[in-house]
CSV table of C-alpha atoms and ligand atoms in Angstrom, one decimal:
chain,number,residue,atom,x,y,z
M,180,MET,CA,122.1,23.8,-37.1
M,181,GLN,CA,119.7,25.9,-34.9
M,182,PRO,CA,118.4,29.0,-36.6
M,183,THR,CA,120.4,31.3,-34.2
M,184,GLY,CA,120.9,34.8,-35.3
M,185,LEU,CA,117.6,34.8,-37.2
M,186,GLN,CA,114.6,36.3,-35.6
M,187,GLU,CA,111.9,33.7,-35.5
M,188,SER,CA,109.4,36.3,-36.4
M,189,ASP,CA,111.4,37.3,-39.5
M,190,ILE,CA,111.5,33.7,-40.7
M,191,ALA,CA,107.8,33.3,-39.9
M,192,LYS,CA,107.0,36.2,-42.1
M,193,GLU,CA,109.3,35.0,-45.0
M,194,ILE,CA,107.8,31.5,-45.0
M,195,PHE,CA,104.3,33.0,-45.0
M,196,GLN,CA,105.2,35.4,-47.9
M,197,LEU,CA,106.3,32.4,-50.0
M,198,ILE,CA,102.9,30.8,-49.4
M,199,GLU,CA,101.1,34.0,-50.3
M,200,ARG,CA,103.0,34.1,-53.6
M,201,LEU,CA,102.2,30.5,-54.5
M,202,TYR,CA,98.6,30.5,-53.3
M,203,PRO,CA,96.9,31.9,-56.5
M,204,ILE,CA,98.6,29.5,-58.9
M,205,CYS,CA,96.5,26.7,-60.4
M,206,ARG,CA,98.6,23.6,-59.9
M,207,SER,CA,97.9,20.0,-60.8
M,208,ILE,CA,99.9,16.9,-61.2
M,209,THR,CA,101.2,18.2,-64.5
M,210,GLY,CA,101.3,21.5,-66.3
M,211,ASP,CA,102.5,25.0,-66.1
M,212,GLY,CA,101.2,25.6,-62.6
M,213,VAL,CA,103.8,23.2,-61.2
M,214,ARG,CA,106.5,24.7,-63.4
M,215,GLN,CA,105.7,28.2,-62.3
M,216,THR,CA,105.7,27.0,-58.7
M,217,LEU,CA,109.1,25.3,-59.0
M,218,ARG,CA,110.5,28.4,-60.8
M,219,ILE,CA,109.5,30.6,-57.8
M,220,LEU,CA,111.2,28.1,-55.5
M,221,GLN,CA,114.4,28.5,-57.6
M,222,GLU,CA,114.5,32.1,-56.3
M,223,TYR,CA,115.0,30.6,-52.8
M,224,ILE,CA,117.1,27.4,-53.5
M,225,PRO,CA,118.8,26.3,-56.7
M,226,LEU,CA,116.6,23.3,-57.3
M,227,THR,CA,116.7,21.4,-60.6
M,228,ILE,CA,113.4,21.1,-62.5
M,229,ARG,CA,113.1,17.7,-64.2
M,230,GLU,CA,110.6,16.9,-67.0
M,231,VAL,CA,109.3,13.3,-67.6
M,232,PRO,CA,107.4,12.7,-70.8
M,233,SER,CA,103.8,11.6,-70.8
M,234,GLY,CA,103.5,7.8,-71.4
M,235,THR,CA,106.8,7.0,-69.5
M,236,ARG,CA,106.3,3.7,-67.7
M,237,VAL,CA,107.0,3.9,-63.9
M,238,PHE,CA,106.4,0.7,-62.1
M,239,ASP,CA,102.7,-0.1,-62.5
M,240,TRP,CA,101.9,3.4,-63.7
M,241,ALA,CA,102.4,5.6,-66.7
M,242,VAL,CA,103.0,9.4,-66.7
M,243,PRO,CA,99.7,11.0,-67.6
M,244,LYS,CA,99.0,13.5,-70.3
M,245,GLU,CA,99.8,17.1,-69.4
M,246,TRP,CA,96.9,19.3,-68.3
M,247,ASN,CA,96.8,23.1,-68.6
M,248,ILE,CA,94.0,25.5,-68.2
M,249,LYS,CA,93.4,29.2,-69.1
M,250,ASP,CA,89.9,29.9,-68.1
M,251,ALA,CA,86.5,28.5,-67.1
M,252,TYR,CA,83.1,29.8,-66.2
M,253,ILE,CA,79.4,29.1,-66.0
M,254,LYS,CA,77.1,31.7,-67.4
M,255,ASN,CA,73.3,31.9,-67.2
M,256,SER,CA,71.1,32.7,-70.2
M,257,LYS,CA,71.4,36.4,-69.4
M,258,GLY,CA,75.1,36.1,-69.9
M,259,GLU,CA,75.9,36.6,-66.2
M,260,LYS,CA,79.0,34.8,-65.0
M,261,LEU,CA,77.9,32.7,-62.0
M,262,VAL,CA,81.1,30.7,-61.5
M,263,ASP,CA,84.4,32.2,-62.5
M,264,PHE,CA,87.7,30.3,-62.5
M,265,GLN,CA,89.6,33.6,-62.3
M,266,LYS,CA,88.1,34.1,-58.8
M,267,SER,CA,89.0,30.6,-57.6
M,268,ASN,CA,90.8,27.9,-59.4
M,269,LEU,CA,89.0,25.4,-57.1
M,270,HIS,CA,85.9,26.0,-59.2
M,271,VAL,CA,87.1,23.6,-61.9
M,272,LEU,CA,87.3,19.8,-61.4
M,273,ASN,CA,91.1,19.5,-61.6
M,274,TYR,CA,92.1,17.8,-64.9
M,275,SER,CA,88.8,18.6,-66.5
M,276,LEU,CA,88.5,18.0,-70.3
M,277,PRO,CA,87.8,21.1,-72.4
M,278,ILE,CA,84.2,21.9,-73.0
M,279,HIS,CA,82.2,24.8,-74.4
M,280,GLU,CA,78.5,24.0,-74.5
M,281,LYS,CA,75.0,25.0,-73.6
M,282,VAL,CA,73.6,22.6,-70.9
M,283,SER,CA,70.5,22.2,-68.9
M,284,LEU,CA,70.4,22.6,-65.1
M,285,ASP,CA,70.2,18.8,-64.7
M,286,GLU,CA,73.2,18.2,-66.9
M,287,LEU,CA,75.1,21.0,-65.1
M,288,LYS,CA,74.2,19.4,-61.7
M,289,ALA,CA,75.5,16.0,-62.9
M,290,HIS,CA,78.9,17.6,-63.4
M,291,SER,CA,78.9,19.7,-60.3
M,292,PHE,CA,80.4,19.1,-56.9
M,293,SER,CA,79.5,20.8,-53.6
M,294,LEU,CA,79.6,20.1,-49.8
M,295,PRO,CA,76.1,20.0,-48.4
M,296,ASP,CA,77.4,19.9,-44.8
M,297,LYS,CA,79.8,22.9,-45.5
M,298,PRO,CA,77.5,25.0,-47.7
M,299,ASP,CA,79.7,28.1,-48.0
M,300,TRP,CA,82.9,26.4,-49.1
M,301,ILE,CA,84.0,25.3,-52.5
M,302,PRO,CA,85.3,21.7,-52.5
M,303,TYR,CA,88.6,20.6,-54.2
M,304,ARG,CA,88.1,17.7,-56.5
M,305,THR,CA,90.3,16.0,-59.1
M,306,SER,CA,89.8,13.5,-61.9
M,307,TYR,CA,93.3,12.6,-63.0
M,308,TYR,CA,92.8,9.1,-64.2
M,309,LYS,CA,89.3,9.2,-65.5
M,310,GLU,CA,88.4,11.7,-68.3
M,311,ASN,CA,85.6,14.0,-67.1
M,312,TRP,CA,84.7,17.6,-66.9
M,313,GLY,CA,83.1,19.4,-63.9
M,314,PHE,CA,82.7,22.4,-61.7
M,315,CYS,CA,83.0,22.7,-57.9
M,316,LEU,CA,80.9,25.3,-56.2
M,317,SER,CA,79.5,26.1,-52.8
M,318,HIS,CA,76.4,24.2,-51.9
M,319,LYS,CA,74.6,27.4,-51.3
M,320,GLN,CA,75.3,28.6,-54.8
M,321,LEU,CA,74.4,25.2,-56.4
M,322,ALA,CA,71.1,25.1,-54.5
M,323,GLU,CA,70.2,28.6,-55.8
M,324,LEU,CA,70.6,27.7,-59.5
M,325,GLN,CA,67.3,27.9,-61.4
M,326,GLU,CA,66.0,26.0,-64.4
M,327,ASP,CA,67.9,27.7,-67.3
M,328,GLU,CA,70.2,27.0,-70.2
M,329,TYR,CA,73.7,27.5,-69.0
M,330,GLU,CA,76.8,28.2,-71.0
M,331,VAL,CA,79.7,26.2,-69.6
M,332,LEU,CA,83.3,26.8,-70.7
M,333,ILE,CA,86.4,25.0,-69.6
M,334,ASP,CA,89.3,26.3,-71.7
M,335,SER,CA,91.8,23.5,-70.9
M,336,THR,CA,94.1,21.2,-72.8
M,337,LEU,CA,95.0,17.6,-72.1
M,338,ARG,CA,97.7,16.3,-74.4
M,339,ASP,CA,101.1,14.6,-74.5
M,340,GLY,CA,103.6,16.7,-72.7
M,341,HIS,CA,105.6,16.3,-69.5
M,342,LEU,CA,105.3,16.0,-65.7
M,343,SER,CA,107.5,18.4,-63.9
M,344,TYR,CA,109.2,17.9,-60.5
M,345,GLY,CA,111.9,19.6,-58.5
M,346,GLU,CA,114.9,18.2,-56.8
M,347,TYR,CA,117.6,19.9,-54.8
M,348,PHE,CA,120.7,18.1,-53.4
M,349,ILE,CA,123.0,19.4,-50.7
M,350,LYS,CA,126.2,17.5,-50.3
M,351,GLY,CA,127.4,16.7,-46.8
M,352,GLU,CA,130.5,14.9,-45.5
M,353,ARG,CA,128.9,11.5,-46.3
M,354,VAL,CA,127.1,10.0,-49.2
M,355,ASP,CA,124.3,8.8,-46.8
M,356,GLU,CA,121.2,10.9,-47.4
M,357,ILE,CA,118.3,12.4,-45.6
M,358,LEU,CA,115.3,12.7,-47.9
M,359,ILE,CA,112.8,15.5,-47.5
M,360,SER,CA,109.7,15.2,-49.7
M,361,THR,CA,106.6,17.2,-50.2
M,362,HIS,CA,103.8,17.3,-52.7
M,363,VAL,CA,103.3,20.2,-55.1
M,364,CYS,CA,100.1,19.4,-57.0
M,365,HIS,CA,97.4,21.1,-55.1
M,366,PRO,CA,96.0,24.4,-56.4
M,367,SER,CA,94.9,27.2,-54.1
M,368,LEU,CA,95.1,25.3,-50.8
M,369,ALA,CA,97.3,26.7,-48.1
M,370,ASN,CA,97.8,24.1,-45.4
M,371,ASP,CA,97.7,21.1,-47.8
M,372,ASN,CA,100.2,21.7,-49.0
M,373,LEU,CA,101.8,25.1,-49.6
M,374,SER,CA,102.8,24.9,-46.0
M,375,GLY,CA,104.8,21.7,-46.7
M,376,ILE,CA,106.4,23.2,-49.7
M,377,ALA,CA,107.4,26.4,-47.9
M,378,LEU,CA,108.7,24.5,-44.9
M,379,ALA,CA,110.9,22.3,-47.2
M,380,VAL,CA,112.3,25.4,-48.9
M,381,PHE,CA,113.2,27.0,-45.6
M,382,ILE,CA,114.8,23.9,-44.2
M,383,ALA,CA,116.9,23.7,-47.4
M,384,LYS,CA,117.8,27.3,-47.2
M,385,HIS,CA,118.9,26.9,-43.6
M,386,LEU,CA,120.9,23.7,-44.3
M,387,LYS,CA,122.8,25.0,-47.3
M,388,ALA,CA,124.7,27.3,-45.1
M,389,ALA,CA,125.4,24.7,-42.5
M,390,SER,CA,128.2,22.2,-42.1
M,391,LEU,CA,126.6,18.8,-42.5
M,392,ARG,CA,127.4,15.2,-41.8
M,393,TYR,CA,124.6,13.8,-44.0
M,394,SER,CA,123.8,14.8,-47.6
M,395,TYR,CA,120.3,16.0,-48.1
M,396,ARG,CA,117.9,15.5,-51.0
M,397,PHE,CA,114.8,17.6,-51.3
M,398,VAL,CA,112.1,16.4,-53.8
M,399,PHE,CA,109.1,18.5,-54.7
M,400,THR,CA,106.8,16.2,-56.6
M,401,PRO,CA,103.2,15.9,-57.6
M,402,GLY,CA,101.4,13.6,-55.1
M,403,THR,CA,101.5,9.8,-55.6
M,404,ILE,CA,102.6,9.8,-59.3
M,405,GLY,CA,105.5,12.1,-58.6
M,406,SER,CA,107.0,10.0,-55.8
M,407,ILE,CA,106.4,6.8,-57.9
M,408,ILE,CA,108.3,8.5,-60.8
M,409,TRP,CA,111.1,9.6,-58.5
M,410,LEU,CA,111.5,6.1,-57.0
M,411,SER,CA,111.4,4.5,-60.4
M,412,LEU,CA,114.1,6.8,-61.8
M,413,ASN,CA,116.3,6.6,-58.7
M,414,GLU,CA,115.8,3.0,-57.5
M,415,VAL,CA,119.5,2.2,-57.1
M,416,GLN,CA,120.3,5.4,-55.2
M,417,THR,CA,117.6,4.8,-52.6
M,418,ILE,CA,120.1,2.6,-50.7
M,419,ARG,CA,121.7,5.9,-49.6
M,420,ILE,CA,118.6,7.2,-47.9
M,421,LYS,CA,119.1,6.6,-44.2
M,422,HIS,CA,116.3,8.8,-42.9
M,423,GLY,CA,113.4,10.7,-44.5
M,424,LEU,CA,110.4,13.0,-43.8
M,425,VAL,CA,107.4,13.7,-45.8
M,426,LEU,CA,106.1,17.2,-45.0
M,427,ALA,CA,102.4,18.1,-45.2
M,428,CYS,CA,99.8,20.3,-43.5
M,429,ALA,CA,102.5,22.1,-41.4
M,430,GLY,CA,101.0,25.6,-40.9
M,431,ASP,CA,97.8,25.3,-39.0
M,432,SER,CA,97.3,25.8,-35.2
M,433,GLY,CA,97.2,22.1,-34.3
M,434,LYS,CA,99.9,20.3,-32.4
M,435,ILE,CA,102.5,18.3,-34.3
M,436,ASN,CA,101.3,14.9,-35.5
M,437,TYR,CA,104.0,12.4,-36.6
M,438,LYS,CA,103.2,9.3,-38.5
M,439,LYS,CA,106.0,6.7,-38.1
M,440,SER,CA,107.8,5.0,-40.9
M,441,ARG,CA,106.7,1.4,-41.8
M,442,GLN,CA,109.8,0.3,-39.9
M,443,ALA,CA,108.2,1.8,-36.8
M,444,ASN,CA,111.4,2.1,-34.8
M,445,ALA,CA,113.8,3.6,-37.3
M,446,GLU,CA,116.3,6.2,-36.2
M,447,ILE,CA,114.1,8.9,-37.9
M,448,ASP,CA,111.1,7.8,-35.8
M,449,ARG,CA,113.2,7.9,-32.6
M,450,ALA,CA,114.7,11.3,-33.5
M,451,VAL,CA,111.3,12.8,-34.2
M,452,ILE,CA,109.9,11.5,-30.9
M,453,GLN,CA,112.9,12.8,-29.0
M,454,ALA,CA,112.8,16.2,-30.6
M,455,LEU,CA,109.1,16.6,-29.9
M,456,ARG,CA,109.6,15.5,-26.3
M,457,ASP,CA,112.5,17.9,-25.9
M,458,SER,CA,110.3,20.7,-27.2
M,459,GLY,CA,108.1,20.4,-24.2
M,460,ASP,CA,105.0,20.9,-26.4
M,461,GLY,CA,102.2,18.4,-26.9
M,462,PHE,CA,102.3,16.1,-29.9
M,463,ALA,CA,100.6,13.0,-31.2
M,464,LEU,CA,102.1,9.8,-32.7
M,465,HIS,CA,100.6,7.6,-35.3
M,466,GLU,CA,101.6,4.1,-36.5
M,467,PHE,CA,102.3,3.7,-40.2
M,468,SER,CA,99.3,3.0,-42.4
M,469,PRO,CA,99.3,2.7,-46.2
M,470,TYR,CA,97.1,5.7,-46.5
M,471,GLY,CA,98.2,9.3,-46.5
M,472,TYR,CA,100.8,11.2,-48.5
M,473,ASP,CA,103.9,10.0,-50.3
M,474,GLU,CA,105.3,8.0,-47.4
M,475,ARG,CA,103.0,5.4,-48.9
M,476,GLN,CA,105.3,5.0,-51.8
M,477,PHE,CA,108.6,5.4,-49.9
M,478,CYS,CA,107.4,2.8,-47.4
M,479,SER,CA,106.0,0.4,-49.9
M,480,PRO,CA,107.4,-3.1,-49.2
M,481,GLY,CA,109.8,-3.1,-52.1
M,482,PHE,CA,111.5,0.0,-50.7
M,483,ASN,CA,110.6,0.1,-47.0
M,484,LEU,CA,112.6,3.3,-46.5
M,485,PRO,CA,112.8,4.9,-43.1
M,486,VAL,CA,110.5,7.8,-44.0
M,487,GLY,CA,107.9,9.2,-41.7
M,488,CYS,CA,105.3,12.0,-42.2
M,489,PHE,CA,105.6,15.3,-40.2
M,490,MET,CA,102.3,17.2,-40.0
M,491,ARG,CA,100.4,19.5,-37.7
M,492,THR,CA,96.7,18.5,-38.0
M,493,PRO,CA,96.6,15.5,-40.2
M,494,HIS,CA,94.8,15.5,-43.6
M,495,GLY,CA,91.0,15.0,-43.2
M,496,GLU,CA,91.1,15.9,-39.5
M,497,PHE,CA,90.6,19.7,-40.0
M,498,PRO,CA,87.2,20.7,-41.4
M,499,GLU,CA,88.8,23.0,-44.0
M,500,TYR,CA,90.8,20.1,-45.6
M,501,HIS,CA,90.4,20.0,-49.4
M,502,THR,CA,88.1,23.1,-49.5
M,503,SER,CA,88.3,26.8,-50.2
M,504,ALA,CA,88.5,27.4,-46.5
M,505,ASP,CA,92.1,25.9,-46.5
M,506,ASN,CA,93.2,29.4,-47.3
M,507,LEU,CA,95.7,32.0,-46.2
M,508,GLU,CA,93.9,32.5,-42.9
M,509,LEU,CA,94.2,28.9,-41.9
M,510,VAL,CA,98.0,28.9,-41.9
M,511,ARG,CA,99.7,31.3,-39.5
M,512,PRO,CA,103.3,32.5,-39.6
M,513,LYS,CA,104.0,31.5,-36.0
M,514,PHE,CA,103.0,27.9,-36.6
M,515,LEU,CA,105.0,27.7,-39.8
M,516,ALA,CA,108.0,29.0,-37.8
M,517,ASP,CA,107.3,26.4,-35.1
M,518,SER,CA,107.2,23.6,-37.6
M,519,LEU,CA,110.6,24.8,-39.0
M,520,THR,CA,112.2,24.9,-35.6
M,521,LYS,CA,111.0,21.4,-34.8
M,522,CYS,CA,112.1,20.0,-38.2
M,523,LEU,CA,115.6,21.5,-37.7
M,524,SER,CA,115.8,20.1,-34.2
M,525,ILE,CA,114.9,16.6,-35.6
M,526,LEU,CA,117.7,17.0,-38.2
M,527,GLU,CA,120.1,18.3,-35.5
M,528,ILE,CA,119.5,15.0,-33.6
M,529,LEU,CA,120.2,12.9,-36.7
M,530,GLU,CA,123.3,14.9,-37.4
M,531,GLY,CA,124.6,14.5,-33.8
M,532,ASN,CA,123.5,11.0,-33.0
M,533,ARG,CA,126.6,8.7,-32.7
M,534,ARG,CA,127.8,5.7,-30.7
M,535,TYR,CA,130.9,6.2,-28.5
M,536,LEU,CA,133.2,4.0,-26.4
M,537,ASN,CA,134.1,4.9,-22.9
M,538,LEU,CA,137.9,4.9,-22.7
M,539,ASN,CA,137.8,4.6,-18.9
M,540,PRO,CA,135.2,2.0,-18.4
M,541,LYS,CA,136.5,0.5,-15.1
M,542,CYS,CA,134.7,2.6,-12.5
M,543,GLU,CA,133.8,6.3,-13.1
M,544,PRO,CA,136.7,8.5,-14.2
M,545,GLN,CA,137.5,11.4,-11.9
M,546,LEU,CA,135.7,14.3,-13.6
M,547,GLY,CA,136.7,16.9,-11.0
M,548,LYS,CA,140.4,16.8,-11.8
M,549,ARG,CA,139.6,17.3,-15.5
M,550,GLY,CA,137.5,20.4,-14.7
M,551,LEU,CA,134.3,18.7,-15.9
M,552,TYR,CA,132.2,19.4,-12.9
M,553,GLY,CA,130.0,22.4,-13.5
M,554,SER,CA,132.2,23.3,-16.5
M,555,ILE,CA,129.6,23.5,-19.1
M,556,GLY,CA,126.2,24.9,-19.4
M,557,GLY,CA,124.6,27.6,-17.2
M,558,GLN,CA,124.5,27.3,-13.4
M,559,SER,CA,121.1,25.7,-13.3
M,560,ASP,CA,122.1,23.3,-16.0
M,561,GLY,CA,125.3,22.3,-14.2
M,562,ARG,CA,123.9,19.4,-12.2
M,563,LEU,CA,121.9,18.1,-15.2
M,564,GLN,CA,125.1,18.3,-17.3
M,565,GLU,CA,127.0,16.2,-14.8
M,566,PHE,CA,124.1,13.8,-14.7
M,567,ALA,CA,124.2,13.7,-18.5
M,568,MET,CA,128.0,12.9,-18.4
M,569,LEU,CA,127.5,10.0,-16.1
M,570,TRP,CA,124.8,8.6,-18.4
M,571,VAL,CA,127.0,9.0,-21.5
M,572,LEU,CA,130.0,7.4,-19.7
M,573,ASN,CA,127.9,4.5,-18.5
M,574,LEU,CA,126.1,3.7,-21.7
M,575,SER,CA,129.0,4.4,-24.2
M,576,ASP,CA,129.7,0.7,-24.7
M,577,GLY,CA,129.4,0.8,-28.4
M,578,ALA,CA,125.9,-0.7,-28.2
M,579,HIS,CA,124.0,2.5,-27.3
M,580,ASP,CA,123.8,5.7,-29.4
M,581,LEU,CA,123.2,9.1,-28.0
M,582,LEU,CA,119.5,8.9,-28.8
M,583,ASP,CA,119.3,5.7,-26.6
M,584,ILE,CA,121.1,7.5,-23.8
M,585,SER,CA,118.7,10.5,-24.1
M,586,GLU,CA,115.7,8.1,-24.1
M,587,LYS,CA,116.9,6.2,-21.1
M,588,SER,CA,118.1,9.1,-19.0
M,589,LYS,CA,115.1,11.4,-20.0
M,590,VAL,CA,117.7,14.1,-20.4
M,591,ARG,CA,117.3,16.4,-23.5
M,592,PHE,CA,119.3,15.3,-26.5
M,593,CYS,CA,121.2,18.6,-26.7
M,594,LEU,CA,122.5,18.1,-23.1
M,595,ILE,CA,123.5,14.5,-23.8
M,596,LYS,CA,125.3,15.7,-27.0
M,597,ASN,CA,127.0,18.5,-25.1
M,598,ALA,CA,128.1,16.0,-22.4
M,599,ALA,CA,129.5,13.7,-25.1
M,600,ASP,CA,131.4,16.5,-26.7
M,601,ALA,CA,133.0,17.5,-23.4
M,602,LEU,CA,134.0,13.9,-22.6
M,603,LEU,CA,135.4,13.5,-26.1
M,604,ALA,CA,137.4,16.7,-25.8
M,605,ASN,CA,138.9,15.2,-22.5
M,606,ASN,CA,139.8,11.9,-24.2
M,607,LEU,CA,137.3,10.0,-22.1
M,608,LEU,CA,135.4,8.8,-25.2
M,609,ARG,CA,136.1,7.8,-28.7
M,610,GLU,CA,133.7,7.3,-31.5
M,611,ALA,CA,132.7,3.6,-31.9
M,612,SER,CA,133.6,2.1,-35.3
M,613,ASN,CA,130.0,1.1,-35.9
M,614,SER,CA,128.8,4.6,-35.1
M,615,VAL,CA,127.9,5.5,-38.7
M,616,SER,CA,126.5,3.4,-41.5
X,947,ZN,ZN1,95.5,16.9,-50.4
C-alpha cells in the first residue's frame, strides 16, 4: 500500500501539475467547466462521467438548470476594460444571469462584491439558487471607480441541461466499500478544492495497482447538490460503505485537521487518529458538526455513514479562503505529497485492521523456540517488535482488533500488524470469525 519505489518528490510534482492544469477552468455546480475537469481526470483514472438532467428530484432538492459562461467584462465610457473574466473567472458572481447593459456607478456597486478587509483580493461568490447577476473585484479597484456609465457584459446561459459528476470504482476482494469524496465545483481556487481533487486522483491511481481487501468508490461531485444526488441515486448501495473520507483543503502548509464522522468513534475515526499519531507530526481533531463539506450529507441522520473529513487548514481558517489568494502559490507540492502519504497510511490501517484469536491462550507461548525473538524488524526495532507480539497475543481474544491493540499499547500500527503477521505465520493466531463485516 505504501508508495514505495516512487520518489515522494516526483509524486509531489505530478500532483501539483494536475492542479496547475485544472486551475484556469471556470467550474460551477453544473456546466462545461466540470465536464472539462472530469475529462482531464480521465487521463489519470478511468472514471465514469454521469449526467443528471435539470429538474430531477433528489430528496428535498431539484437538480438546477445548467450554467455556462463564455465571457464577462466591465468597461468604462471610454471603452476601457476594467474588469475582465478572461483574466480571472472569479470576477463573475458564479451562476450569474446573462446581461449586456449600460449601468450607473450606483447600480454597478449594487451588483458588486469586494472584501474591504482584504482590499487586494477578489472574493469568490456564488448565487446558485437565487437568480442574480454580479461582479467580484478587489476592494481597491471598486473604491477607485468614478461616476460614469459602465457597460457590463456577462455572456452566460442558464437553461435546462445536466449536472455532471464523476465516479470511479475499484473492486477489492470484498463488496464492502471505502468511499472517497471530493467537491469539484469551485473555479480558480487551488486549496479549496483542486488540492482535494488531485489528492483523490492520486490515491485512486495508487490503489488501482494494489491488492485490496476493500472495494473503493471515488466520487467527484459538485458540492452539496452533487453528494445529495449521489446519495439519492445510490441509497440502497450505501449499506456497503464501511468507511469514508471527504477530502478538502489538502495542499496548504497547515497541519492535518480531521473532522470526525457523526458516529464519532467509527473505525475510520480511529484509523485516522492512529495514522496521524504514528506519523509523529502534529494534527488537530474536530468533533462532527453539520457545517462544512459533503460529510454533512453523508452524515445526515437518515444515512449516518462513517465518513469524516480530511483537511490541512480547515475552510474559513486560512485568510485566503474563497478569494483570489487561494492560488497556485498557496498549495505546495510537498504538502500535497504529505497529505497523500497520510491518506494512504489511513487506508493501510483500514486494510490491515482485523481481529484475531490467540491459539495458545494459556500462558505465553514460547517465542524463542519458534525463532520469533528478534526475528523481524531491524535491530533497534527488535525489542519493540517483541513487545508488540506480547500485546497482540494478550489482546487477541476476538474482542479487540489490531487498532485497539495499537491504541492500548501505544505501538505504531505497522509494528502491531507485522507482529500479528509473524504470529499468524507461526500458527499462534487465527483470524476471528467476526473479524470482517
Ligand atoms: Zn469552498
